[in-house]
mmCIF file of C-alpha atoms in Angstrom:
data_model
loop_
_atom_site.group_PDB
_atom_site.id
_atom_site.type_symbol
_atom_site.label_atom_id
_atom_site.label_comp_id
_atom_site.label_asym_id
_atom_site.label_seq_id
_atom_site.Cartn_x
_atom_site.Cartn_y
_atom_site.Cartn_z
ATOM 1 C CA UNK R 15 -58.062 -30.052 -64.431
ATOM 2 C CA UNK R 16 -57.785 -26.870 -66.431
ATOM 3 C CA UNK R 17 -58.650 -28.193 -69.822
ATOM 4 C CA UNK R 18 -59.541 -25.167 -72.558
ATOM 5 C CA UNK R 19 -61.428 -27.707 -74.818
ATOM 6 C CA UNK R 20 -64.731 -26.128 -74.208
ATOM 7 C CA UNK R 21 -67.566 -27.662 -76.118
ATOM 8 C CA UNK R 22 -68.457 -26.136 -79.596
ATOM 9 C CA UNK R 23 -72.110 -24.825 -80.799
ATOM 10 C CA UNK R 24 -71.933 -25.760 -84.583
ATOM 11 C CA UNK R 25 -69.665 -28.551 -84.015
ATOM 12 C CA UNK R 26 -65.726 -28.988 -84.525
ATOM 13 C CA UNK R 27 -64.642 -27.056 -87.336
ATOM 14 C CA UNK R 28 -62.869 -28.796 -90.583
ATOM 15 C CA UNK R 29 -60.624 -26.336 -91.371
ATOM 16 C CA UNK R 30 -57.071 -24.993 -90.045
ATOM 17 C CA UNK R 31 -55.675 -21.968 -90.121
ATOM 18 C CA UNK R 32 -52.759 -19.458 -88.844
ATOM 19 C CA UNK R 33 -53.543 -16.343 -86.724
ATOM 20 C CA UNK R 34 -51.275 -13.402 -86.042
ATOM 21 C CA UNK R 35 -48.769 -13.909 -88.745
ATOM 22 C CA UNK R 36 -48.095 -9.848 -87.953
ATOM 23 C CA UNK R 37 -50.105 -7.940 -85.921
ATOM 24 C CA UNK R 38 -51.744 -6.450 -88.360
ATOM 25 C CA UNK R 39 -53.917 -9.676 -89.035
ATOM 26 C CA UNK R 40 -55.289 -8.576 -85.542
ATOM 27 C CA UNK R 41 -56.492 -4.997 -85.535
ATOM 28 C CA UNK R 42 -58.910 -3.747 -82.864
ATOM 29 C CA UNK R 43 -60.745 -0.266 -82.981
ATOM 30 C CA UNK R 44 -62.525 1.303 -79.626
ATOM 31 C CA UNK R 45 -65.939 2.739 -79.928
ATOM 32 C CA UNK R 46 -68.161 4.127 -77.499
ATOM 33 C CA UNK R 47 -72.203 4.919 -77.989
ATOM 34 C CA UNK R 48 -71.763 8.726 -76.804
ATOM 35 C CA UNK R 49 -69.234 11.120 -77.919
ATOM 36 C CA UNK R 50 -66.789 13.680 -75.495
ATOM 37 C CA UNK R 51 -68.122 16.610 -74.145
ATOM 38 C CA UNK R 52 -64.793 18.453 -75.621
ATOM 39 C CA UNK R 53 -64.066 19.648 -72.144
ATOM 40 C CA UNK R 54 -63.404 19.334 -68.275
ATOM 41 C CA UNK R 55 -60.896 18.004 -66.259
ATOM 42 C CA UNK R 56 -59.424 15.203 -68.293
ATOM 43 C CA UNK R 57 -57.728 15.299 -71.413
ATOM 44 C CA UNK R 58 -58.307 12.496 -73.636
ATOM 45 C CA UNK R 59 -55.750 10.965 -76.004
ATOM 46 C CA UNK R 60 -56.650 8.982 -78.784
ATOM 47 C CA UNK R 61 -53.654 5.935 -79.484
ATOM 48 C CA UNK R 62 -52.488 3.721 -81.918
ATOM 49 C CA UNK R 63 -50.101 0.820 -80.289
ATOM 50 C CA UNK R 64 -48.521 -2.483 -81.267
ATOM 51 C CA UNK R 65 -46.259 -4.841 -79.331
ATOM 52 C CA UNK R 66 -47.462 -3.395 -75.996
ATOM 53 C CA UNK R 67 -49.913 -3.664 -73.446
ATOM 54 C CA UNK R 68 -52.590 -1.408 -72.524
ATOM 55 C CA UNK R 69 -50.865 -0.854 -68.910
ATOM 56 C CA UNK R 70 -47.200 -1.006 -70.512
ATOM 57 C CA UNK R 71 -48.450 2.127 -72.337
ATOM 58 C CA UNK R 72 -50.022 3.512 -69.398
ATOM 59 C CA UNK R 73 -46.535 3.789 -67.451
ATOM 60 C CA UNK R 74 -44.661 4.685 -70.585
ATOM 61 C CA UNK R 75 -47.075 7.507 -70.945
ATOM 62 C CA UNK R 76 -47.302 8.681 -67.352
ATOM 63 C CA UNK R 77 -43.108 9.133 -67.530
ATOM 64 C CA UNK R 78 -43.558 11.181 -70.359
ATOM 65 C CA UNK R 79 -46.287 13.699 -68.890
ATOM 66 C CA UNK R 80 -44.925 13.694 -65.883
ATOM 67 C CA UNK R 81 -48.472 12.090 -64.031
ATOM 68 C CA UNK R 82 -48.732 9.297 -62.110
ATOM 69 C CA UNK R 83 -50.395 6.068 -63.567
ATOM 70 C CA UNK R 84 -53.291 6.375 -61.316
ATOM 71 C CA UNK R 85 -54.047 9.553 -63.063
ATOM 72 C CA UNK R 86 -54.277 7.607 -66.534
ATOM 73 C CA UNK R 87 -57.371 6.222 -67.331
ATOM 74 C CA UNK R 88 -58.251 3.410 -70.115
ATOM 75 C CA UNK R 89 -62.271 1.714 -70.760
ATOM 76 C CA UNK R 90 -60.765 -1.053 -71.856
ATOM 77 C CA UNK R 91 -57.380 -3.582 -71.777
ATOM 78 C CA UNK R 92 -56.116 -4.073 -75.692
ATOM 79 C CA UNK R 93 -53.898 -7.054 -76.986
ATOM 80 C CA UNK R 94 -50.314 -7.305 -77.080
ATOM 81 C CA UNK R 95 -50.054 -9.014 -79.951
ATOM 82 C CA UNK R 96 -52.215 -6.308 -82.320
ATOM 83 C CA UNK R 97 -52.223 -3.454 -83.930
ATOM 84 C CA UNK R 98 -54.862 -1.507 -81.976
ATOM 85 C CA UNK R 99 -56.160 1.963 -81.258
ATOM 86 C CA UNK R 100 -58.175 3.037 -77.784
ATOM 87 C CA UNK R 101 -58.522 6.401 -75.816
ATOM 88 C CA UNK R 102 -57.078 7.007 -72.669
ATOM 89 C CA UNK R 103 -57.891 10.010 -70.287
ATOM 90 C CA UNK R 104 -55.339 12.012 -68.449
ATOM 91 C CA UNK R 105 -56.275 14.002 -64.994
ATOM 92 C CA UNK R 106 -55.108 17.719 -65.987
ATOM 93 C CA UNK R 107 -57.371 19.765 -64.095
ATOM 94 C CA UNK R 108 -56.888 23.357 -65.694
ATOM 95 C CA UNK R 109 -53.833 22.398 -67.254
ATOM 96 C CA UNK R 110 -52.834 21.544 -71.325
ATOM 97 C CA UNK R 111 -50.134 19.211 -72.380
ATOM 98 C CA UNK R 112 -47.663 21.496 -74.730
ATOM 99 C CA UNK R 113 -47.328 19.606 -77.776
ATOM 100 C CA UNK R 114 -49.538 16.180 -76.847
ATOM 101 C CA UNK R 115 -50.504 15.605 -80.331
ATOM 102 C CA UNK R 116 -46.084 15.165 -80.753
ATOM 103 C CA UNK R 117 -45.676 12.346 -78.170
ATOM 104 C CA UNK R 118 -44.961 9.030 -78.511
ATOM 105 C CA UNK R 119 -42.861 6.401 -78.012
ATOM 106 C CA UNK R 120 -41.287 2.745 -79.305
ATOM 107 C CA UNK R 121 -44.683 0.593 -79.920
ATOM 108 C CA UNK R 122 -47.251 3.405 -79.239
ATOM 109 C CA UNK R 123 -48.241 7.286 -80.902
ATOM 110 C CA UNK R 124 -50.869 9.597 -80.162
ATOM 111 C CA UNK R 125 -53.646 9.937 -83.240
ATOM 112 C CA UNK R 126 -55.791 12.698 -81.909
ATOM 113 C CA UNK R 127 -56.737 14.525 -78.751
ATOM 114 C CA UNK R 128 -60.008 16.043 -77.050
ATOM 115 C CA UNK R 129 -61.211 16.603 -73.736
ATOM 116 C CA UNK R 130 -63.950 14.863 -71.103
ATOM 117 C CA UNK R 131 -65.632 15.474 -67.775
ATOM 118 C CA UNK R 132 -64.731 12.333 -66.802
ATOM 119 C CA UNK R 133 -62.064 9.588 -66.094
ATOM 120 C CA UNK R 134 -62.101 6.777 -68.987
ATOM 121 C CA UNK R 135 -62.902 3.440 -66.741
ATOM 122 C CA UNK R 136 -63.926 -0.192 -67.458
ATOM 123 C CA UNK R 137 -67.703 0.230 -68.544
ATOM 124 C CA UNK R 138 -67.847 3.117 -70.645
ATOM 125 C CA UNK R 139 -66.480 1.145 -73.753
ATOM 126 C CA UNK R 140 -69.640 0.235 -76.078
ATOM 127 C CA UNK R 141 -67.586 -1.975 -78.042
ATOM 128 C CA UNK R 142 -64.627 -2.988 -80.105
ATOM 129 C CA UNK R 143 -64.524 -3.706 -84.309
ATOM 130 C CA UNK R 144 -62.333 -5.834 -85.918
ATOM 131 C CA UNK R 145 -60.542 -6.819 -88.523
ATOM 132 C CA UNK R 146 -58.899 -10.401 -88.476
ATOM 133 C CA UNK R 147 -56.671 -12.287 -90.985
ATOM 134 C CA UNK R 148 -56.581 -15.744 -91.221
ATOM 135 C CA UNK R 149 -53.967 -17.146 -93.366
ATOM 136 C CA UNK R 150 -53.411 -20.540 -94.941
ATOM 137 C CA UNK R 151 -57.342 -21.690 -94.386
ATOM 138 C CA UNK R 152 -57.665 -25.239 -95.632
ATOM 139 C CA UNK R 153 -60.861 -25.648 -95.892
ATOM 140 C CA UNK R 154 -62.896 -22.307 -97.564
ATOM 141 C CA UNK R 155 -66.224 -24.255 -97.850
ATOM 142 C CA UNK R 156 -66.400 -25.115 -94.115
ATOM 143 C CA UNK R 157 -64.908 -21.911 -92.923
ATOM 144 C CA UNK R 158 -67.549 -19.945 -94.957
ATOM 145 C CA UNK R 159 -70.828 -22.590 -94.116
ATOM 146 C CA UNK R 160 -70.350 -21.266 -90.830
ATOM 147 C CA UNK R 161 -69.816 -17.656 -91.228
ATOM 148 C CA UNK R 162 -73.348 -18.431 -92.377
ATOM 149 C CA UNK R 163 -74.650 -19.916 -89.172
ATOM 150 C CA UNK R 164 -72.720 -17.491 -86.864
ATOM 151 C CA UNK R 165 -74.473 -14.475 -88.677
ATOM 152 C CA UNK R 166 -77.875 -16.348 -88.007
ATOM 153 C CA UNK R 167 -77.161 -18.454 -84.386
ATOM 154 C CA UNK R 168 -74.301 -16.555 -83.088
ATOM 155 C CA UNK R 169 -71.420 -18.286 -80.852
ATOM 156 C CA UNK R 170 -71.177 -19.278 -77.412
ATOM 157 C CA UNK R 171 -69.658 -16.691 -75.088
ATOM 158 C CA UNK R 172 -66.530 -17.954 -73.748
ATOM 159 C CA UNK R 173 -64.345 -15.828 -72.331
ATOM 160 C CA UNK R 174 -60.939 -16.487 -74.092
ATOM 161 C CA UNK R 175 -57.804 -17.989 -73.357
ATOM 162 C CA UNK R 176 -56.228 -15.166 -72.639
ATOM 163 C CA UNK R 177 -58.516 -14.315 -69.841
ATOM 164 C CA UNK R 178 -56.383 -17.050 -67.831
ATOM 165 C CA UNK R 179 -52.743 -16.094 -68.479
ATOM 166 C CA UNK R 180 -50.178 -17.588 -71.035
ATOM 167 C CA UNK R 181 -49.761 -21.169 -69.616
ATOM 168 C CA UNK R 182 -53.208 -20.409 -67.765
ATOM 169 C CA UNK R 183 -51.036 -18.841 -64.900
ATOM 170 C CA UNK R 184 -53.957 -16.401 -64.009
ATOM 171 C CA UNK R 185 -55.763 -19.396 -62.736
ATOM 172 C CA UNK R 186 -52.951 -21.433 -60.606
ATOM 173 C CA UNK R 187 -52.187 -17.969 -59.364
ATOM 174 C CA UNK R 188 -55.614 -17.753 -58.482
ATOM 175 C CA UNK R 189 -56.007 -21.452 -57.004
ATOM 176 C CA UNK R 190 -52.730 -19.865 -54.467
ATOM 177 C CA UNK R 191 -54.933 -17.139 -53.665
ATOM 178 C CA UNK R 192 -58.089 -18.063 -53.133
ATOM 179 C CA UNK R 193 -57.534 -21.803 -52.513
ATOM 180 C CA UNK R 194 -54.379 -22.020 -50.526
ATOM 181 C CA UNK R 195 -54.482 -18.855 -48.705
ATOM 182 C CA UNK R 196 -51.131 -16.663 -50.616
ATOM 183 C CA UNK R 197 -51.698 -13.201 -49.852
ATOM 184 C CA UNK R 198 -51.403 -10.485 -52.344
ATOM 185 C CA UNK R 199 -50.652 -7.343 -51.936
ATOM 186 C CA UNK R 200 -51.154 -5.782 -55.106
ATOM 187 C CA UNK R 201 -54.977 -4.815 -56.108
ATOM 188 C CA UNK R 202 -55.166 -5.244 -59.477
ATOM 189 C CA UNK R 203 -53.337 -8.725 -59.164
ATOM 190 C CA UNK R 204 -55.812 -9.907 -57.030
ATOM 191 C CA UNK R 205 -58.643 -8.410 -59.313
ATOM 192 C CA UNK R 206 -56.887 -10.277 -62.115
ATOM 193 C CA UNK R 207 -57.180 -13.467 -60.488
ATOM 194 C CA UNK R 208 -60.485 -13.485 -59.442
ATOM 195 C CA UNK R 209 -61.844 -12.479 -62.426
ATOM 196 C CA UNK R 210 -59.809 -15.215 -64.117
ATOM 197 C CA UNK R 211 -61.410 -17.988 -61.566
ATOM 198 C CA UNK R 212 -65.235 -16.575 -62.292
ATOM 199 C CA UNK R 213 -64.585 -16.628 -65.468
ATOM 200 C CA UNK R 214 -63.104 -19.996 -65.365
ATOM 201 C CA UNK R 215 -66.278 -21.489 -63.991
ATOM 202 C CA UNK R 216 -68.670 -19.509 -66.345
ATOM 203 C CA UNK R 217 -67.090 -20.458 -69.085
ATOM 204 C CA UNK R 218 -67.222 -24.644 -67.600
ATOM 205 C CA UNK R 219 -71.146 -23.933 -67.134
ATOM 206 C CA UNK R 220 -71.646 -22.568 -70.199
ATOM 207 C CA UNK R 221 -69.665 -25.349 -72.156
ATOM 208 C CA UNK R 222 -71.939 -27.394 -70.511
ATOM 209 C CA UNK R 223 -74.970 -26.791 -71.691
ATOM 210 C CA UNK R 224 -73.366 -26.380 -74.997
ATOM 211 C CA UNK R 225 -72.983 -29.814 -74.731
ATOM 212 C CA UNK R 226 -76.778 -30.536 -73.850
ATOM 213 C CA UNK R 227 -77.887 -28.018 -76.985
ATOM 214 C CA UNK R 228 -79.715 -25.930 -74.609
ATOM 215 C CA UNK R 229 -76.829 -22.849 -74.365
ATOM 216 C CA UNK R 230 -79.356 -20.891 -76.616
ATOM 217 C CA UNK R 231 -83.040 -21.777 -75.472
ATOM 218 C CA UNK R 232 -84.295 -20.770 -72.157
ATOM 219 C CA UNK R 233 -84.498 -23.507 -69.276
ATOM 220 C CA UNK R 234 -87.070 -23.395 -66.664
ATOM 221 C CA UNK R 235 -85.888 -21.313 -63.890
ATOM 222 C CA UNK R 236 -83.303 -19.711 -66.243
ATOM 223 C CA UNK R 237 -81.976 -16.336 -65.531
ATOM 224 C CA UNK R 238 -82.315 -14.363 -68.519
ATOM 225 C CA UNK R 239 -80.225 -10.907 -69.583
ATOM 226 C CA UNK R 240 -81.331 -8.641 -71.645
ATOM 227 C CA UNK R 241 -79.408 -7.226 -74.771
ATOM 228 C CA UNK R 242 -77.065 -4.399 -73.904
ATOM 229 C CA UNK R 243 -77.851 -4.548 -70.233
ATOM 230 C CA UNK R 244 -77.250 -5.737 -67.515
ATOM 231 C CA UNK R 245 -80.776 -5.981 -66.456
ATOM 232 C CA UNK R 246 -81.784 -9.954 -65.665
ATOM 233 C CA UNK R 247 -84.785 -11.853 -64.960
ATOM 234 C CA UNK R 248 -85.759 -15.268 -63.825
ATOM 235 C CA UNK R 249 -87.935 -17.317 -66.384
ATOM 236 C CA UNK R 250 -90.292 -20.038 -64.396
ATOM 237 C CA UNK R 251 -92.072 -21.732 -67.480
ATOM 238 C CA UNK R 252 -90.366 -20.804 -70.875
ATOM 239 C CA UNK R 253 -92.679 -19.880 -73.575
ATOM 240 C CA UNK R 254 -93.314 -18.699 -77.117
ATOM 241 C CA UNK R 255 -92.454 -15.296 -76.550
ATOM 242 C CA UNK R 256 -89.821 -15.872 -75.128
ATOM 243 C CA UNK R 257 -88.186 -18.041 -78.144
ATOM 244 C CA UNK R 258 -89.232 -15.204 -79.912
ATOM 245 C CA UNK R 259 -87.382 -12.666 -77.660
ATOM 246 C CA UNK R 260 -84.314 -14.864 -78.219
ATOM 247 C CA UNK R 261 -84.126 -14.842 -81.563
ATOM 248 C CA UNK R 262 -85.139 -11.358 -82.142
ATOM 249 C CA UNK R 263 -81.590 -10.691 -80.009
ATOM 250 C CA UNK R 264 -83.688 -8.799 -77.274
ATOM 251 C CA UNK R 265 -82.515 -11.178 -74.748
ATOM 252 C CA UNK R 266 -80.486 -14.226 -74.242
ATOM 253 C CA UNK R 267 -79.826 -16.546 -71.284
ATOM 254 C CA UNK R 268 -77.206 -15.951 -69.231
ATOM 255 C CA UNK R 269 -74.966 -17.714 -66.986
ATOM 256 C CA UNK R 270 -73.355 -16.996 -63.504
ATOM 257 C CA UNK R 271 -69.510 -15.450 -62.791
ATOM 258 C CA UNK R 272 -69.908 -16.304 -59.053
ATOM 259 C CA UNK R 273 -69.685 -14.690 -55.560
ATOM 260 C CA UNK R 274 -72.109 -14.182 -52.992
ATOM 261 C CA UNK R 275 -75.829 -13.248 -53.210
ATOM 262 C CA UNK R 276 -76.634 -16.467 -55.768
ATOM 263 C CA UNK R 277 -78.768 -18.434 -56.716
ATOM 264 C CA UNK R 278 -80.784 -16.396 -58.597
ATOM 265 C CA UNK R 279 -81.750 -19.460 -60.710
ATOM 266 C CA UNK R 280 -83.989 -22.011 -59.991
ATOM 267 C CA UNK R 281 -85.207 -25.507 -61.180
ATOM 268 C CA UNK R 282 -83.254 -27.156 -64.286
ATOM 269 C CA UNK R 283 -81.398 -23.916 -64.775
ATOM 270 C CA UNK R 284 -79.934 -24.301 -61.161
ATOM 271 C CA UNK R 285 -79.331 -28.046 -61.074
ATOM 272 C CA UNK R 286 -77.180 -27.601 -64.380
ATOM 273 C CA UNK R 287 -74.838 -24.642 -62.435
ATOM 274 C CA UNK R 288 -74.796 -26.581 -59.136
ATOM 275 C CA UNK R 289 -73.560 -29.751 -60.599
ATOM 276 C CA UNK R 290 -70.491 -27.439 -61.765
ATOM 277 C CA UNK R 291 -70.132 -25.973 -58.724
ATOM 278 C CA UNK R 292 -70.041 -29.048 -56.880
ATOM 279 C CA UNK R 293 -66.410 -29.563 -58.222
ATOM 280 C CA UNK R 294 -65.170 -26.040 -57.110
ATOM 281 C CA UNK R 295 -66.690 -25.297 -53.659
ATOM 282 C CA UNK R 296 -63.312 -24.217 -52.118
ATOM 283 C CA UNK R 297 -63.210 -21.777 -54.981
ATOM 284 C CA UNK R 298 -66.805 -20.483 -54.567
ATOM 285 C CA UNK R 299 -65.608 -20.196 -50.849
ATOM 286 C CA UNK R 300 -62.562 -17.746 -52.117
ATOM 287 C CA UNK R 301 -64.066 -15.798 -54.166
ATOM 288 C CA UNK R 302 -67.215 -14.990 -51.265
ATOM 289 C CA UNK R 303 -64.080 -14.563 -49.034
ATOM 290 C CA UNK R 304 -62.880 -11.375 -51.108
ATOM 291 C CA UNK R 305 -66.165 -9.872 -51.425
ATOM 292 C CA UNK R 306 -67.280 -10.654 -55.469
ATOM 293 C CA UNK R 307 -70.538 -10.291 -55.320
ATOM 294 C CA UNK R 308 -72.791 -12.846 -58.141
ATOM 295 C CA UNK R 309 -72.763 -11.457 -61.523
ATOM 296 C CA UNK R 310 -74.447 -12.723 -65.025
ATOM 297 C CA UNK R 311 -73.528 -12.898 -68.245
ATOM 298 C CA UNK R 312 -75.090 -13.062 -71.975
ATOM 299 C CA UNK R 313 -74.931 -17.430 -73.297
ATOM 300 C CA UNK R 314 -74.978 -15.821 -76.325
ATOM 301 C CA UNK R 315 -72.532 -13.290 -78.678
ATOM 302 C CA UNK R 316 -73.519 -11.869 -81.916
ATOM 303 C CA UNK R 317 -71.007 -10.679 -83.984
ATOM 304 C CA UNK R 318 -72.462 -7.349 -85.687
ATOM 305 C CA UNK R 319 -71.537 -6.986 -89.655
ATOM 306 C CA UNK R 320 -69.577 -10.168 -90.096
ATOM 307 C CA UNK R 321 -68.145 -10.021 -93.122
ATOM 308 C CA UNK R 322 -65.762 -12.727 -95.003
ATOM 309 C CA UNK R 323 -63.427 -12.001 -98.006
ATOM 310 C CA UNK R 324 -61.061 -15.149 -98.886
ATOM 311 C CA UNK R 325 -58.402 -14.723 -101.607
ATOM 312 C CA UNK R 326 -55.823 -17.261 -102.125
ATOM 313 C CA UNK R 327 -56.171 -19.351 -98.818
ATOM 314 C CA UNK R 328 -56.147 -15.685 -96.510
ATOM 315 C CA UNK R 329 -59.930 -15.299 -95.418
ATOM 316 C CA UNK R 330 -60.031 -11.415 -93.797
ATOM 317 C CA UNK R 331 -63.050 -11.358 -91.690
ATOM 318 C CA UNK R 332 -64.616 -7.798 -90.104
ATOM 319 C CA UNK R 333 -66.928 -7.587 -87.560
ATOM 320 C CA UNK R 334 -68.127 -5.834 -84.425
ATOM 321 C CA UNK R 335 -68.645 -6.939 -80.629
ATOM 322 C CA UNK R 336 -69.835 -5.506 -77.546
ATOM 323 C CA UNK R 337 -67.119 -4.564 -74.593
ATOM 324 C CA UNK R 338 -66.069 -7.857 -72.953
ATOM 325 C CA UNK R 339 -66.569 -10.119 -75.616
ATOM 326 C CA UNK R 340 -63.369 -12.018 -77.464
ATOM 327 C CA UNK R 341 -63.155 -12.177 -81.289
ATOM 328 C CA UNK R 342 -61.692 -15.687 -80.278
ATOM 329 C CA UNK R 343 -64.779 -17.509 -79.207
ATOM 330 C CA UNK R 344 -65.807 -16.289 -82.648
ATOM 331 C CA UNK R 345 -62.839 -17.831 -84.432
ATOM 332 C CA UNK R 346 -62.996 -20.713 -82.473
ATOM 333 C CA UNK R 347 -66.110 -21.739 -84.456
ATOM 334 C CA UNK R 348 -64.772 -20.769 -87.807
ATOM 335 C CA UNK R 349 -61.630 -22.789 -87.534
ATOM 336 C CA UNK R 350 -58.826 -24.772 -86.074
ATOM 337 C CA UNK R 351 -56.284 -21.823 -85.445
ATOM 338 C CA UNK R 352 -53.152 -21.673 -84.553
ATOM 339 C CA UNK R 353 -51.334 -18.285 -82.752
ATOM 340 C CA UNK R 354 -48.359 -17.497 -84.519
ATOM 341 C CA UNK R 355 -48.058 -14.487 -81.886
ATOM 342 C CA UNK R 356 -48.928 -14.956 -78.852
#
């Protein structure tokens, strides 16, 4: 039922490979499109971790400051398994830290310091860059043919396995909650679930029309997103322009995370989504049940400044993404990895 073998746009790669040796073959850097305003009521902390998570920081952080976690603020959730730097914001209305730029702790130190009008939250992040290592590549030829077609096609955008918990336990926890009726108490469980289940079924539509070829090229009656937005429209008769549109990167079509208010889609486009739903009605029913309203996101991901530098079998690729898109569903078209990490 929960199978993560999701179709592939340039076909099943050739090559193997071995990811997250260290975490340092994983690095991840923040950016955002506007800088601080170098004052107000939060103070902003620039970090460097490694063998924690983004929220394991959080409460090691709040001890040390003497704040709650609530009063922490992050844009974005980094991987354990990395070495990776992000900003967090701290609520210290008229106050200053003595000494901030000294703290730290096992796993995590601060790099620099400034401060912001406003509470870091999911949203502000522009992006994230990053710098992979994958070791032991059997196959250069393959892996670098496609860096080729990625630069010019892009990749699908799955959301990636660890969206759904190690041993996907995001989505049976989810299938208790919205399925079965559990009751949780905690709110950012619950928000963890459902996002897991939406993006379960996104990512079952869009391997879909992977499958057909048609993840890339509008449908009639397709919703379609424009770049850097979320802004959407509804296409009745695809044309020209709108090929054009696609692959000028202006646009791309998208496909539903559900919840209520759908059906935005219409013809082909909405035949292909309801024939997924069709298998996961009590789910839809769950998710309408806590309140998610319909959302949409990009088919496809272009990864910005892919570069590829292979010596002896250890291909180090860099390259940027927007916030909420996972360097794996771009490795998942270079190669056959395996996770020596996580």
């Amino acid at each position: 039922m929960y199978s993560l073998n999701w179709s592939y746009a340039h076909s099943l790669p050739k090559s193997t490979a071995y990811f997250k040796y260290t975490p340092e073959d994983f690095q991840v850097n923040e950016f955002f499109n506007t800088p601080f305003s170098g004052a107000g009521e939060h103070i902003l902390i620039k970090i460097e971790k490694k063998g924690l998570t983004t929220l394991e920081v959080i409460k090691s952080l709040a001890k040390l400051v003497n704040k709650p976690p609530r009063a922490i603020g992050y844009a974005g959730l980094k991987d354990k398994y990395a070495l990776t730097t992000q900003w967090l914001s701290i609520h210290a209305p008229g106050e200053e830290i003595p000494g901030i730029e000294q703290i730290s702790a096992t796993g995590w130190r601060i790099l620099e310091h400034t401060r912001h009008h406003k509470k870091l939250k999911p949203g502000f992040l522009a992006g994230n860059h990053f710098l992979v290592r994958l070791r032991e590549v059997s196959d250069e030829k393959d892996l670098l043919e496609r860096i080729g077609r990625i630069k010019e096609y892009g990749v699908p955008n799955y959301f990636g396995e660890q969206r759904f918990g190690r041993n996907i336990n995001n989505l049976l926890k989810a299938e208790e909650m919205l399925v079965q009726g559990r009751k949780i108490k905690d709110r950012f469980l619950k928000g963890m679930y459902c996002s897991a289940a939406r993006s379960w079924i996104y990512n079952l539509i869009l391997s879909r029309r992977v499958s057909q070829q048609c993840w890339d090229i509008p449908l009639s009656g397709d919703v379609m997103q424009l770049h850097g937005s979320n802004s959407i429209f509804v296409v009745d008769s695809p044309d020209n322009e709108l090929f054009k549109r696609i692959k000028d990167r202006d646009i791309s079509p998208a496909s539903p995370l559900p919840g209520k208010s759908k059906n935005k889609a219409t013809d082909e486009a909405l035949k292909l989504i309801e024939d997924i739903y069709a298998d996961w009605q009590p789910w839809l029913t769950g998710l309408e049940r806590y309140g998610l309203e319909e959302d949409w996101r990009a088919n496809i991901l272009h990864a910005e400044q892919l570069t590829c530098d292979i010596i002896e079998n250890t291909a180090e690729l860099t390259f940027s993404l927007p916030a909420g898109a996972y360097a794996t569903a771009v490795l998942r078209e270079l190669c056959l990895y395996q996770d020596k990490l996580s």
